[in-house]
PDB file of C-alpha atoms in Angstrom:
ATOM      1  CA  MET X 270     -29.608 -26.119  25.995  1.00 66.00           C
ATOM      2  CA  LYS X 271     -28.479 -22.865  24.359  1.00 72.00           C
ATOM      3  CA  MET X 272     -24.879 -22.529  22.970  1.00 74.00           C
ATOM      4  CA  ASN X 273     -23.177 -19.153  22.781  1.00 79.00           C
ATOM      5  CA  PHE X 274     -20.097 -18.544  20.668  1.00 78.00           C
ATOM      6  CA  ASN X 275     -17.801 -15.640  21.508  1.00 75.00           C
ATOM      7  CA  ILE X 276     -14.882 -14.405  19.374  1.00 73.00           C
ATOM      8  CA  ASN X 277     -12.775 -11.590  20.701  1.00 74.00           C
ATOM      9  CA  PHE X 278     -10.883  -9.833  17.872  1.00 72.00           C
ATOM     10  CA  THR X 279      -9.140  -7.502  20.315  1.00 72.00           C
ATOM     11  CA  LYS X 280      -6.875 -10.391  21.353  1.00 69.00           C
ATOM     12  CA  THR X 281      -6.052 -11.422  17.770  1.00 69.00           C
ATOM     13  CA  LYS X 282      -2.293 -11.276  16.950  1.00 73.00           C
ATOM     14  CA  ARG X 283      -1.953  -9.115  13.870  1.00 77.00           C
ATOM     15  CA  ASN X 284       0.965  -9.130  11.443  1.00 86.00           C
ATOM     16  CA  TYR X 285       2.591  -5.931  10.192  1.00 91.00           C
ATOM     17  CA  MET X 286       5.068  -5.159   7.434  1.00 93.00           C
ATOM     18  CA  VAL X 287       7.567  -2.471   8.730  1.00 95.00           C
ATOM     19  CA  LEU X 288       8.635   0.127   6.316  1.00 94.00           C
ATOM     20  CA  THR X 289      11.279   2.836   6.853  1.00 94.00           C
ATOM     21  CA  PHE X 290      11.570   6.031   4.866  1.00 93.00           C
ATOM     22  CA  ASP X 291      13.828   9.187   5.026  1.00 90.00           C
ATOM     23  CA  ASP X 292      11.468  12.146   5.578  1.00 87.00           C
ATOM     24  CA  GLU X 293      11.369  15.621   6.713  1.00 86.00           C
ATOM     25  CA  LYS X 294       9.306  17.701   9.102  1.00 84.00           C
ATOM     26  CA  MET X 295       9.301  21.138  10.613  1.00 86.00           C
ATOM     27  CA  VAL X 296      10.529  21.460  14.171  1.00 89.00           C
ATOM     28  CA  ASP X 297      10.719  24.924  15.703  1.00 93.00           C
ATOM     29  CA  GLY X 298      10.646  26.471  12.293  1.00 92.00           C
ATOM     30  CA  LYS X 299      13.440  24.329  10.877  1.00 92.00           C
ATOM     31  CA  LEU X 300      13.175  21.498   8.385  1.00 88.00           C
ATOM     32  CA  VAL X 301      14.504  18.355  10.115  1.00 92.00           C
ATOM     33  CA  GLU X 302      15.317  15.034   8.541  1.00 92.00           C
ATOM     34  CA  TYR X 303      14.217  11.826  10.240  1.00 90.00           C
ATOM     35  CA  GLU X 304      13.389   8.279   9.690  1.00 93.00           C
ATOM     36  CA  LYS X 305       9.682   7.599   9.268  1.00 94.00           C
ATOM     37  CA  VAL X 306       8.668   4.051  10.272  1.00 96.00           C
ATOM     38  CA  ILE X 307       5.260   2.733   9.153  1.00 96.00           C
ATOM     39  CA  HIS X 308       3.774  -0.466  10.400  1.00 96.00           C
ATOM     40  CA  VAL X 309       1.411  -1.600   7.609  1.00 95.00           C
ATOM     41  CA  GLY X 310      -1.306  -4.182   8.380  1.00 92.00           C
ATOM     42  CA  MET X 311      -2.840  -6.882   6.264  1.00 90.00           C
ATOM     43  CA  PRO X 312      -5.095  -5.577   3.477  1.00 89.00           C
ATOM     44  CA  LYS X 313      -8.715  -4.764   4.015  1.00 85.00           C
ATOM     45  CA  LYS X 314     -11.461  -4.975   1.392  1.00 87.00           C
ATOM     46  CA  ARG X 315     -10.737  -1.518  -0.217  1.00 84.00           C
ATOM     47  CA  VAL X 316      -7.130  -2.581  -0.889  1.00 84.00           C
ATOM     48  CA  PHE X 317      -8.195  -5.788  -2.539  1.00 80.00           C
ATOM     49  CA  THR X 318     -10.723  -3.892  -4.660  1.00 84.00           C
ATOM     50  CA  ALA X 319      -7.893  -1.526  -5.695  1.00 82.00           C
ATOM     51  CA  LEU X 320      -5.726  -4.426  -6.615  1.00 79.00           C
ATOM     52  CA  MET X 321      -8.498  -5.919  -8.775  1.00 80.00           C
ATOM     53  CA  ASP X 322      -8.892  -2.490 -10.423  1.00 83.00           C
ATOM     54  CA  MET X 323      -5.169  -2.526 -11.252  1.00 80.00           C
ATOM     55  CA  LYS X 324      -5.600  -6.017 -12.822  1.00 80.00           C
ATOM     56  CA  ASP X 325      -8.484  -4.663 -14.913  1.00 84.00           C
ATOM     57  CA  LEU X 326      -6.356  -1.784 -16.208  1.00 81.00           C
ATOM     58  CA  ALA X 327      -3.583  -4.177 -17.110  1.00 78.00           C
ATOM     59  CA  TYR X 328      -6.001  -6.214 -19.209  1.00 81.00           C
ATOM     60  CA  LYS X 329      -7.424  -3.204 -20.860  1.00 82.00           C
ATOM     61  CA  LYS X 330      -3.747  -2.360 -21.850  1.00 78.00           C
ATOM     62  CA  ASP X 331      -3.434  -5.775 -23.447  1.00 80.00           C
ATOM     63  CA  ASP X 332      -6.472  -4.959 -25.591  1.00 83.00           C
ATOM     64  CA  ALA X 333      -5.276  -1.456 -26.499  1.00 82.00           C
ATOM     65  CA  GLN X 334      -5.016  -1.091 -30.347  1.00 86.00           C
ATOM     66  CA  THR X 335      -2.862   2.138 -30.696  1.00 90.00           C
ATOM     67  CA  GLU X 336       0.293   3.452 -29.105  1.00 90.00           C
ATOM     68  CA  ARG X 337      -1.810   6.391 -27.901  1.00 91.00           C
ATOM     69  CA  GLU X 338      -4.277   4.080 -26.075  1.00 87.00           C
ATOM     70  CA  LYS X 339      -1.351   2.185 -24.559  1.00 84.00           C
ATOM     71  CA  GLY X 340       0.272   5.348 -23.366  1.00 88.00           C
ATOM     72  CA  GLN X 341      -2.953   6.661 -21.828  1.00 90.00           C
ATOM     73  CA  LEU X 342      -3.460   3.306 -20.045  1.00 87.00           C
ATOM     74  CA  ASP X 343       0.251   3.405 -18.828  1.00 88.00           C
ATOM     75  CA  ARG X 344      -0.383   6.861 -17.219  1.00 90.00           C
ATOM     76  CA  GLU X 345      -3.620   5.461 -15.575  1.00 90.00           C
ATOM     77  CA  ILE X 346      -1.740   2.323 -14.212  1.00 88.00           C
ATOM     78  CA  ILE X 347       0.975   4.510 -12.809  1.00 90.00           C
ATOM     79  CA  ASP X 348      -1.565   6.853 -11.092  1.00 92.00           C
ATOM     80  CA  GLU X 349      -3.412   3.900  -9.775  1.00 89.00           C
ATOM     81  CA  MET X 350      -0.246   2.417  -8.387  1.00 91.00           C
ATOM     82  CA  TYR X 351       0.404   5.517  -6.289  1.00 94.00           C
ATOM     83  CA  VAL X 352      -3.143   5.692  -5.084  1.00 93.00           C
ATOM     84  CA  LEU X 353      -3.089   1.994  -4.091  1.00 93.00           C
ATOM     85  CA  ALA X 354       0.287   2.607  -2.230  1.00 95.00           C
ATOM     86  CA  ALA X 355      -1.247   5.439  -0.406  1.00 96.00           C
ATOM     87  CA  GLU X 356      -4.191   3.183   0.564  1.00 93.00           C
ATOM     88  CA  ILE X 357      -1.900   0.354   1.658  1.00 95.00           C
ATOM     89  CA  LEU X 358       0.323   2.772   3.674  1.00 96.00           C
ATOM     90  CA  SER X 359      -2.699   4.402   5.375  1.00 95.00           C
ATOM     91  CA  ASN X 360      -3.585   1.072   6.869  1.00 93.00           C
ATOM     92  CA  ASN X 361      -1.074   1.461   9.621  1.00 95.00           C
ATOM     93  CA  MET X 362      -0.846   1.067  13.321  1.00 93.00           C
ATOM     94  CA  LYS X 363      -0.922   4.768  14.107  1.00 95.00           C
ATOM     95  CA  LYS X 364      -4.059   5.222  11.946  1.00 94.00           C
ATOM     96  CA  GLU X 365      -2.093   7.991  10.025  1.00 96.00           C
ATOM     97  CA  ARG X 366      -3.498   9.015   6.679  1.00 96.00           C
ATOM     98  CA  ILE X 367      -0.778   8.756   3.997  1.00 96.00           C
ATOM     99  CA  SER X 368      -1.361  11.108   1.019  1.00 97.00           C
ATOM    100  CA  VAL X 369      -0.853  10.199  -2.602  1.00 97.00           C
ATOM    101  CA  GLU X 370       1.472  13.345  -2.905  1.00 97.00           C
ATOM    102  CA  TRP X 371       3.629  11.897  -0.039  1.00 96.00           C
ATOM    103  CA  VAL X 372       3.916   8.697  -1.797  1.00 97.00           C
ATOM    104  CA  GLU X 373       4.790  10.400  -5.070  1.00 96.00           C
ATOM    105  CA  GLU X 374       7.715  12.120  -3.349  1.00 94.00           C
ATOM    106  CA  GLN X 375       8.918   8.819  -1.679  1.00 94.00           C
ATOM    107  CA  PHE X 376       8.784   6.278  -4.415  1.00 94.00           C
ATOM    108  CA  SER X 377      10.337   6.096  -7.848  1.00 93.00           C
ATOM    109  CA  THR X 378       8.433   3.800 -10.261  1.00 89.00           C
ATOM    110  CA  GLU X 379      10.942   1.173  -9.709  1.00 91.00           C
ATOM    111  CA  GLU X 380      10.694   1.336  -5.932  1.00 93.00           C
ATOM    112  CA  MET X 381       6.833   1.354  -6.337  1.00 92.00           C
ATOM    113  CA  LYS X 382       7.095  -1.964  -8.314  1.00 88.00           C
ATOM    114  CA  LYS X 383       9.297  -3.567  -5.574  1.00 93.00           C
ATOM    115  CA  PHE X 384       6.944  -2.377  -2.851  1.00 94.00           C
ATOM    116  CA  LEU X 385       3.826  -3.736  -4.421  1.00 91.00           C
ATOM    117  CA  GLU X 386       5.605  -7.046  -5.017  1.00 89.00           C
ATOM    118  CA  GLN X 387       6.848  -7.309  -1.413  1.00 92.00           C
ATOM    119  CA  TYR X 388       3.390  -6.214  -0.094  1.00 92.00           C
ATOM    120  CA  SER X 389       1.775  -8.853  -2.176  1.00 87.00           C
ATOM    121  CA  LYS X 390       4.018 -11.533  -0.744  1.00 88.00           C
ATOM    122  CA  PHE X 391       3.291 -10.255   2.661  1.00 91.00           C
ATOM    123  CA  ALA X 392      -0.522 -10.284   2.171  1.00 86.00           C
ATOM    124  CA  ASN X 393      -0.239 -13.781   0.853  1.00 83.00           C
ATOM    125  CA  GLY X 394       1.714 -14.967   3.933  1.00 81.00           C
ATOM    126  CA  GLU X 395       4.809 -15.514   1.827  1.00 62.00           C
ATOM    127  CA  ALA X 396       7.012 -13.013   3.662  1.00 53.00           C
ATOM    128  CA  THR X 397       9.541 -14.535   5.994  1.00 50.00           C
ATOM    129  CA  ASN X 398       8.995 -13.927   9.727  1.00 50.00           C
ATOM    130  CA  PRO X 399      12.363 -13.802  11.610  1.00 47.00           C
ATOM    131  CA  ASN X 400      10.549 -14.473  14.852  1.00 43.00           C
TER     132      ASN X 400
END
């Protein structure tokens, strides 16, 4: 007797982190402010890889000998944080590609730190679900 196994991923319940931003767009030639809502999904492989790359940069900074090396690594870490955030935000329900430039306009470095901390909690299942 032959056994078949069937897994249907289209019926799988997916969790999303909901983020709301103040943004602007052109409507009939006029710049209009609006709230942009992005539903971000759980991380995929490329996001985990980017997170590992961030850790590697942090370890390199610990090994840096001079202030110049540390400063260069700080710049690399900040650049990578914004690239990582764009990757995370691009993993959204609407399949909208979020650019690094848009992220740079939206997040201060302090907000970036908070976002990455909260996203890590979400990805680890630590975020509270009110439902």
